Coordinates of C-alpha atoms and ligand atoms in Angstrom, one line a residue:
X16 CA 0.1 0.2 0.0
X17 CA 1.0 3.3 -0.9
X18 CA 2.1 5.9 1.9
X19 CA -0.9 8.4 0.7
X20 CA -3.1 5.6 0.5
X21 CA -2.4 4.3 4.0
X22 CA -2.8 7.8 5.5
X23 CA -6.2 8.6 4.0
X24 CA -7.8 4.9 3.2
X25 CA -10.8 4.5 1.3
X26 CA -13.4 3.2 3.9
X27 CA -15.3 1.9 0.9
X28 CA -12.5 0.5 -2.0
X29 CA -14.1 0.3 -5.6
X30 CA -11.2 -0.9 -8.3
X31 CA -12.1 -1.4 -11.8
X32 CA -15.0 -3.0 -10.7
X33 CA -16.6 -5.1 -14.0
X34 CA -19.9 -7.0 -14.3
X35 CA -20.7 -8.8 -17.6
X36 CA -24.3 -10.1 -18.3
X37 CA -25.3 -13.4 -20.7
X38 CA -28.0 -12.1 -22.3
X39 CA -28.2 -15.0 -25.2
X40 CA -30.7 -16.3 -26.7
X41 CA -31.5 -19.8 -25.7
X42 CA -29.6 -23.0 -26.6
X43 CA -31.9 -23.9 -29.0
X44 CA -32.3 -20.8 -30.9
X45 CA -28.4 -19.9 -31.3
X46 CA -27.8 -23.5 -32.7
X47 CA -30.9 -22.5 -35.4
X48 CA -30.5 -19.1 -36.6
X49 CA -26.6 -19.6 -35.6
X50 CA -26.2 -16.6 -33.3
X51 CA -23.6 -15.9 -30.9
X52 CA -23.3 -15.6 -27.6
X53 CA -23.9 -12.0 -26.8
X54 CA -23.2 -10.3 -23.5
X55 CA -23.8 -6.9 -22.1
X56 CA -21.3 -4.6 -19.9
X57 CA -23.5 -3.9 -17.2
X58 CA -20.4 -2.3 -15.6
X59 CA -17.3 -1.7 -17.3
X60 CA -14.5 -1.0 -15.2
X61 CA -15.5 1.6 -12.4
X62 CA -13.1 2.7 -9.6
X63 CA -14.0 5.1 -6.5
X64 CA -13.1 5.3 -2.9
X65 CA -16.0 6.3 0.2
X66 CA -14.6 8.2 2.9
X67 CA -15.8 7.4 6.4
X68 CA -18.8 9.4 7.2
X69 CA -19.3 10.4 3.5
X70 CA -22.2 10.2 0.8
X71 CA -20.6 9.2 -1.6
X72 CA -23.5 9.7 -5.1
X73 CA -23.9 7.7 -8.3
X74 CA -25.9 9.6 -10.7
X75 CA -27.3 8.6 -14.1
X76 CA -29.6 7.1 -16.0
X77 CA -31.0 5.0 -16.1
X78 CA -29.9 1.8 -17.0
X79 CA -26.4 3.3 -16.6
X80 CA -25.3 0.5 -14.1
X81 CA -26.5 1.9 -10.8
X82 CA -27.9 -1.0 -9.6
X83 CA -25.6 -3.3 -10.2
X84 CA -22.7 -1.4 -8.8
X85 CA -25.1 -1.2 -5.9
X86 CA -25.6 -4.8 -5.5
X87 CA -21.8 -5.8 -6.2
X88 CA -20.4 -3.8 -3.0
X89 CA -23.2 -5.2 -0.3
X90 CA -22.0 -8.1 -1.6
X91 CA -25.4 -9.5 -3.4
X92 CA -23.7 -10.1 -7.0
X93 CA -20.4 -11.2 -7.4
X94 CA -18.2 -9.2 -9.8
X95 CA -16.8 -10.6 -13.1
X96 CA -13.9 -8.5 -12.6
X97 CA -12.9 -6.2 -10.2
X98 CA -12.6 -5.4 -6.4
X99 CA -14.5 -4.0 -3.8
X100 CA -13.0 -3.8 0.1
X101 CA -15.2 -2.3 2.9
X102 CA -12.5 -1.4 6.3
X103 CA -9.9 -3.3 4.9
X104 CA -12.0 -6.5 3.8
X105 CA -12.4 -8.3 0.8
X106 CA -16.5 -8.4 -0.6
X107 CA -15.1 -10.1 -3.9
X108 CA -12.6 -12.6 -2.6
X109 CA -13.6 -16.3 -1.5
X110 CA -11.5 -16.7 1.3
X111 CA -11.7 -13.5 3.1
X112 CA -15.3 -15.2 3.6
X113 CA -15.2 -15.5 7.2
X114 CA -14.4 -12.0 8.0
X115 CA -17.5 -10.8 5.5
X116 CA -19.8 -12.4 8.1
X117 CA -18.4 -10.1 10.5
X118 CA -18.6 -7.5 8.3
X119 CA -22.0 -7.9 6.9
X120 CA -23.8 -6.2 10.0
X121 CA -21.9 -3.3 9.7
X122 CA -23.2 -2.8 5.4
X123 CA -26.8 -2.1 4.1
X124 CA -28.8 -1.2 1.6
X125 CA -32.1 0.7 1.2
X126 CA -34.4 0.3 -1.8
X127 CA -36.3 1.6 -4.0
X128 CA -39.6 0.0 -3.2
X129 CA -39.5 -0.2 0.8
X130 CA -42.9 -2.5 0.4
X131 CA -41.7 -5.3 -1.5
X132 CA -37.8 -5.5 1.2
X133 CA -40.6 -5.4 4.0
X134 CA -41.9 -9.0 4.6
X135 CA -46.3 -8.4 4.2
X136 CA -47.2 -10.8 7.3
X137 CA -44.5 -9.7 9.7
X138 CA -45.1 -7.1 12.5
X139 CA -43.4 -3.9 11.9
X140 CA -41.9 -4.7 15.0
X141 CA -40.5 -8.1 13.8
X142 CA -38.6 -7.0 11.1
X143 CA -37.1 -4.3 13.0
X144 CA -36.0 -6.7 15.6
X145 CA -35.0 -9.5 12.9
X146 CA -31.1 -8.7 12.3
X147 CA -31.0 -7.7 16.7
X148 CA -32.4 -10.9 16.9
X149 CA -30.1 -12.5 13.3
X150 CA -26.9 -10.9 14.5
X151 CA -27.6 -11.7 18.5
X152 CA -27.0 -7.6 19.3
X153 CA -29.4 -7.7 22.5
X154 CA -30.4 -10.6 24.3
X155 CA -33.6 -10.8 26.1
X156 CA -37.5 -9.6 24.6
X157 CA -37.8 -6.9 26.9
X158 CA -34.7 -5.1 25.6
X159 CA -35.2 -6.1 21.9
X160 CA -38.9 -4.5 22.4
X161 CA -37.3 -1.5 23.6
X162 CA -34.9 -1.5 21.6
X163 CA -37.3 -1.8 18.6
X164 CA -39.4 1.7 20.7
X165 CA -36.4 3.2 19.9
X166 CA -35.1 3.4 15.9
X167 CA -38.9 3.4 15.6
X168 CA -38.6 6.7 17.8
X169 CA -35.7 7.5 16.1
X170 CA -36.9 7.4 12.3
X171 CA -39.9 9.9 13.7
X172 CA -42.5 7.2 13.6
X173 CA -44.2 6.0 17.1
X174 CA -42.8 3.0 19.5
X175 CA -46.5 1.9 18.9
X176 CA -46.5 1.3 15.3
X177 CA -44.3 -2.0 16.0
X178 CA -47.6 -4.0 16.3
X179 CA -48.8 -3.3 12.6
X180 CA -48.3 -4.4 9.8
X181 CA -45.8 -2.7 7.0
X182 CA -49.5 -2.0 4.8
X183 CA -51.2 0.1 7.4
X184 CA -48.6 2.8 6.2
X185 CA -48.0 5.4 3.9
X186 CA -44.9 4.6 1.1
X187 CA -42.8 7.5 3.4
X188 CA -43.8 5.5 6.4
X189 CA -42.6 2.0 4.7
X190 CA -39.2 3.7 4.1
X191 CA -38.6 4.6 7.9
X192 CA -39.5 1.6 8.6
X193 CA -36.8 0.6 6.3
X194 CA -34.4 2.8 7.2
X195 CA -35.4 1.8 10.8
X196 CA -34.4 -2.1 10.1
X197 CA -31.4 -1.0 8.8
X198 CA -30.3 0.7 12.1
X199 CA -31.1 -2.3 13.9
X200 CA -28.0 -3.9 13.0
X201 CA -25.9 -1.0 13.5
X202 CA -24.8 -0.4 10.8
X203 CA -22.2 2.3 9.9
X204 CA -22.3 1.6 5.8
X205 CA -25.5 2.0 3.5
X206 CA -26.4 1.5 0.6
X207 CA -29.5 3.8 -0.4
X208 CA -30.7 2.7 -3.9
X209 CA -33.3 5.2 -5.0
X210 CA -34.7 5.3 -2.1
X211 CA -37.0 8.5 -2.4
X212 CA -37.8 7.7 -6.1
X213 CA -41.1 5.8 -5.3
X214 CA -42.1 9.2 -3.5
X215 CA -43.9 12.1 -3.6
X216 CA -41.2 15.6 -3.8
X217 CA -42.6 16.7 0.0
X218 CA -42.1 12.8 1.5
X219 CA -39.1 13.0 -0.4
X220 CA -37.5 15.9 1.4
X221 CA -38.6 14.4 4.8
X222 CA -37.4 11.3 4.1
X223 CA -33.7 12.4 2.7
X224 CA -33.1 14.8 5.6
X225 CA -33.6 11.8 8.0
X226 CA -31.2 10.4 6.8
X227 CA -28.7 13.2 7.0
X228 CA -29.8 14.0 11.0
X229 CA -29.1 10.1 11.0
X230 CA -25.5 10.7 9.3
X231 CA -24.7 13.1 11.4
X232 CA -25.8 11.2 14.6
X233 CA -24.0 8.2 13.9
X234 CA -21.6 9.1 11.9
X235 CA -23.0 6.5 8.9
X236 CA -21.1 6.5 5.9
X237 CA -23.7 6.3 2.4
X238 CA -23.3 4.9 -1.5
X239 CA -26.8 6.9 -2.5
X240 CA -27.8 6.0 -5.4
X241 CA -30.0 8.4 -7.4
X242 CA -30.9 9.1 -11.5
X243 CA -31.7 12.5 -9.9
X244 CA -29.3 15.5 -9.8
X245 CA -31.4 18.0 -7.4
X246 CA -31.9 14.8 -4.7
X247 CA -28.0 14.2 -5.3
X248 CA -27.1 17.6 -4.7
X249 CA -28.5 17.7 -1.4
X250 CA -27.5 14.8 -0.4
X251 CA -24.0 14.2 -2.0
X252 CA -20.5 15.0 0.0
X253 CA -18.9 13.1 -3.6
X254 CA -20.6 12.9 -6.8
X255 CA -19.9 10.3 -9.7
X256 CA -21.6 10.5 -12.8
X257 CA -22.6 6.6 -14.5
X258 CA -22.9 6.6 -18.3
X259 CA -23.2 2.8 -19.9
X260 CA -21.5 1.1 -17.0
X261 CA -18.7 3.3 -16.9
X262 CA -17.9 6.4 -14.0
X263 CA -17.0 10.2 -16.4
X264 CA -16.7 11.8 -14.0
X265 CA -16.3 12.4 -10.0
X266 CA -16.3 15.6 -8.2
X267 CA -16.3 17.2 -4.7
X268 CA -19.1 18.0 -3.3
X269 CA -21.8 20.8 -5.4
X270 CA -18.2 21.7 -7.4
X271 CA -20.5 19.4 -10.5
X272 CA -22.9 22.2 -10.7
X273 CA -20.9 24.6 -11.2
X274 CA -18.1 23.2 -12.8
X275 CA -19.0 20.4 -14.7
X276 CA -15.6 18.8 -17.0
X277 CA -17.7 16.1 -19.0
X278 CA -19.8 17.0 -21.6
X279 CA -22.2 14.0 -20.9
X280 CA -22.5 16.1 -17.7
X281 CA -22.5 19.7 -18.8
X282 CA -26.0 17.1 -21.1
X283 CA -27.2 16.2 -17.9
X284 CA -27.2 19.4 -15.9
X285 CA -28.4 21.2 -19.2
X286 CA -32.0 18.8 -18.8
X287 CA -32.3 19.8 -15.3
X288 CA -34.9 23.6 -15.1
X289 CA -34.5 24.1 -11.6
X290 CA -31.1 23.6 -11.1
X291 CA -29.1 26.9 -12.1
X292 CA -26.5 27.1 -14.7
X293 CA -27.4 30.8 -14.9
X294 CA -26.4 32.8 -18.3
X295 CA -25.9 29.8 -19.8
X296 CA -27.8 28.5 -23.2
X297 CA -29.6 24.9 -22.8
X298 CA -29.0 22.3 -24.6
X299 CA -30.9 19.7 -23.1
X300 CA -30.1 15.6 -23.4
X301 CA -30.0 14.8 -27.1
X302 CA -29.7 11.6 -28.9
X303 CA -30.7 8.3 -26.8
X304 CA -28.8 5.9 -24.6
X305 CA -27.3 2.9 -27.0
X306 CA -28.1 -0.5 -26.7
X307 CA -25.4 -1.5 -24.2
X308 CA -24.7 -5.6 -26.1
X309 CA -23.5 -3.4 -29.0
X310 CA -21.9 -0.3 -27.5
X311 CA -19.6 2.2 -29.6
X312 CA -16.2 2.0 -29.7
X313 CA -13.7 4.5 -28.0
X314 CA -15.8 6.7 -25.8
X315 CA -19.0 5.1 -25.6
X316 CA -20.5 8.9 -25.0
X317 CA -19.0 9.7 -28.7
X318 CA -22.5 9.5 -31.0
X319 CA -24.0 11.7 -28.4
X320 CA -20.8 14.6 -27.4
X321 CA -20.8 17.6 -29.2
X322 CA -16.7 18.0 -28.5
X323 CA -15.8 14.5 -30.5
X324 CA -12.5 14.1 -32.7
X325 CA -11.3 11.0 -34.1
X326 CA -9.5 9.9 -31.0
X327 CA -12.7 9.7 -29.4
X328 CA -14.3 6.8 -31.3
X329 CA -11.4 4.5 -31.0
X330 CA -9.8 5.3 -27.0
X331 CA -12.0 4.7 -24.1
X332 CA -10.6 7.6 -22.3
X333 CA -9.4 6.9 -19.3
X334 CA -10.3 8.8 -15.8
X335 CA -7.5 11.5 -15.5
X336 CA -7.9 14.1 -12.6
X337 CA -11.6 12.3 -11.7
X338 CA -12.7 13.1 -15.5
X339 CA -13.0 10.4 -18.4
X340 CA -12.5 12.7 -21.9
X341 CA -9.7 13.1 -24.0
X342 CA -11.2 16.5 -25.1
X343 CA -10.6 18.0 -21.5
X344 CA -7.5 15.8 -20.6
X345 CA -5.9 17.4 -23.9
X346 CA -6.9 21.2 -22.6
X347 CA -9.2 20.9 -25.8
X348 CA -12.3 22.6 -23.7
X349 CA -11.4 24.9 -20.8
X350 CA -13.2 24.4 -18.1
X351 CA -17.2 25.6 -17.8
Ligands
ADP16 N1 -29.9 -9.7 -14.5 C1 -29.5 -9.0 -15.3 N2 -29.7 -10.2 -16.3 C2 -29.8 -9.1 -17.8 N3 -28.9 -8.0 -17.6 C3 -29.3 -6.9 -16.8 C4 -29.3 -8.0 -15.6 N4 -29.6 -6.8 -14.2 C5 -29.0 -5.1 -15.0 N5 -28.9 -5.8 -16.4 C6 -28.9 -4.5 -17.6 O1 -27.9 -3.7 -17.2 C7 -27.2 -2.5 -17.5 C8 -27.5 -1.8 -16.4 O2 -28.5 -1.9 -15.1 P1 -28.9 -1.4 -14.1 O3 -27.7 -1.9 -12.9 O4 -30.1 -2.0 -13.2 O5 -28.9 0.0 -14.3 P2 -29.4 1.6 -13.5 O6 -29.8 0.8 -11.7 O7 -28.5 2.6 -13.4 O8 -30.5 1.6 -14.0 C9 -29.2 -2.7 -18.1 O9 -28.7 -2.2 -19.7 C10 -29.9 -3.3 -17.6 O10 -31.2 -4.3 -18.9
SF4_17 S1 -14.0 12.2 -24.6 FE1 -14.4 12.7 -27.0 S2 -16.5 11.9 -27.6 FE2 -15.9 11.0 -25.2 S3 -16.8 12.6 -24.1 FE3 -15.1 13.5 -24.6 S4 -15.2 14.9 -26.4 FE4 -16.7 13.7 -25.8
MG18 MG1 -31.4 1.1 -10.9

């Protein structure tokens, strides 16, 4: 490990993460139609660090690979290549599996649709107590019940709500329950995949504020995923922009909104009316996302890029200084 990385190690380290999906037709069709196997590169060489206590946001259009990254980071999906380590423990190496088991408790995930992730036949109290029992965090029914009441209060619900079933709550309240369950195991790192995308705007703000309060209180680290730039701006310490399975720009804090550097980031920001890039002409998002099964050569953004030149069609631009763009890296564009 190099000097600098020992001094400031990322709590979460993701290196050259890849995931292909076999999207071939069934065997018989392939033989009859002489069709080759087909693979979709959902995540194609993504690297980033998350520091302890910060919110690292991944933003990008639907299909850019955000959820696939999330599932690999928490160990729900094995990568095709690359590594993930959390608190120095590998999530991807086979032989670290015992340590990984202990690490599990410290990592939780919150999904877009809390209803799908809450057992409809269990009372809320039992749902929240489940990780406490599974990890043997508290012993004795009375103490467990007290802790569940405390967790419900912490997320803005009432201890008596533990007696109800998930369907008796609104979408926002159900997301509060999912958050309480995530906290029940004393998690330190929470991966949130579009946690408020299914909620009304006013409810979204309440849940986002709750998440920020809890982060401050417990020093939580978040990987926060959203397709919504306004939401990301509210939450993020740093932001990674994804396009077709690759990270095209990583920026510190709100920097991205003032000086977007990658042409795709500029296009995304142009499309959001209430995020000011005052005094600039708006062009909006042009063109469609290409088919990820046969992505464009070189820089996969090149068919949509206003700055495209020859090199872009041949070479995949490396991430240099937080941006993966030949034009930026060759100094062909001044910062916006
Ligand atoms: N299990 C799967 N099998 C085949 N393709 C998948 C699977 N999961 C995701 N994909 C594809 O991988 C790409 C990235 O998907 P996803 O990670 O869900 O993106 P996002 O969360 O940014 O919308 C998409 O093209 C999607 O269709
Ligand atoms: S590498 Fe080329 S095509 Fe890709 S974003 Fe930069 S200028 Fe555009
Ligand atoms: Mg997704």
